[in-house]
Amino acid sequence: MTRLVYIKTKNQIDKIRLSSRLAAQTLDMITPHVKPGITTLALDKMIHKFIVDHNAIPATLGYGPKRSPFPNSSCISINDEVVHGIPGSRKLQDGDLVKIDVTTILDGFYGDTARTYLVGDVCDEGVRLCEATKESLDLAIKEVKNGARLGDIGHAIQSHVEACGFSVVRYFVGHGVGIEFHEAPNVPHFGDKGSGKRIKTGMVFTIEPMINAGVHEVEILDDGWTAVTADGKLSAQFEHTVAVTDDGAEILTLSKYS
Ligand code: MF3
Ligand code: CO
Ligand code: CO
């Protein structure tokens, strides 16, 4: 099946920007609460209230197959959990690497962003992994402009994190976003410079590298959602929604902290 890549109008991008900023502000709001002792469900409840209070809808709530829809308003994934962790009774502990991913629907438009939070004293490898992941996203965004190729993005991420001794998750990729939650094109976080589809002005997509300290392979837990590293080692992720312009990218999920 070939899905169409939407080229968004200025008006649509204005609306996606408003939704994206709300998603970023949601992560800002939760930042001071990401501390030892709090449960991931308590964090999720605050996130839910914040989004709803801003006249938006949490896109993850009820998302997915009818027989096992995602049950919460955020994905919260700890340590070896890569993505799609389900909030629950688990309490954050000193040393945890916590990934929180929020997607908002505001006025019908989607914004999608994630960050990794360091809880208390994180081991050296965890800190380096988190830094390398954030750097790889920033390097990837520098590649985005009209006429560049999707492989330029993947290559920027892969070459940076592999030089740091880390690996790129292949199983999950970035995606077009804005009018729907997951649109074409797929945006891999690995690949060769000059390869892949051409990037065009008006495209809006996420870049969301998931970087592992050990092997790149992941496994899905019995809950049907939580992806964990196959070797039990740490994983980090940052995600931005970006809009392609003639000479670069506008980061739509920017906020005062990101
Ligand atoms: N926000 C995730 C992404 O970046 C998708 C989460 S889908 C869910 O694409 F169902 F797990 F919530
Ligand atoms: Co995404
Ligand atoms: Co996301």
PDB file of C-alpha atoms and ligand atoms in Angstrom, residues 101 103 112 208 239, ligand 3:
ATOM      1  CA  ASP A 101       6.207  10.876  24.839  1.00  0.00           C
ATOM      2  CA  THR A 103       0.967  13.598  21.294  1.00  0.00           C
ATOM      3  CA  ASP A 112       4.202  14.757  18.742  1.00  0.00           C
ATOM      4  CA  GLU A 208      12.531  10.530  17.034  1.00  0.00           C
ATOM      5  CA  GLU A 239      11.415  13.467  19.399  1.00  0.00           C
TER       6      GLU A 239
HETATM    7 CO    CO B   3       5.814  10.449  20.022  1.00  0.00          CO
END
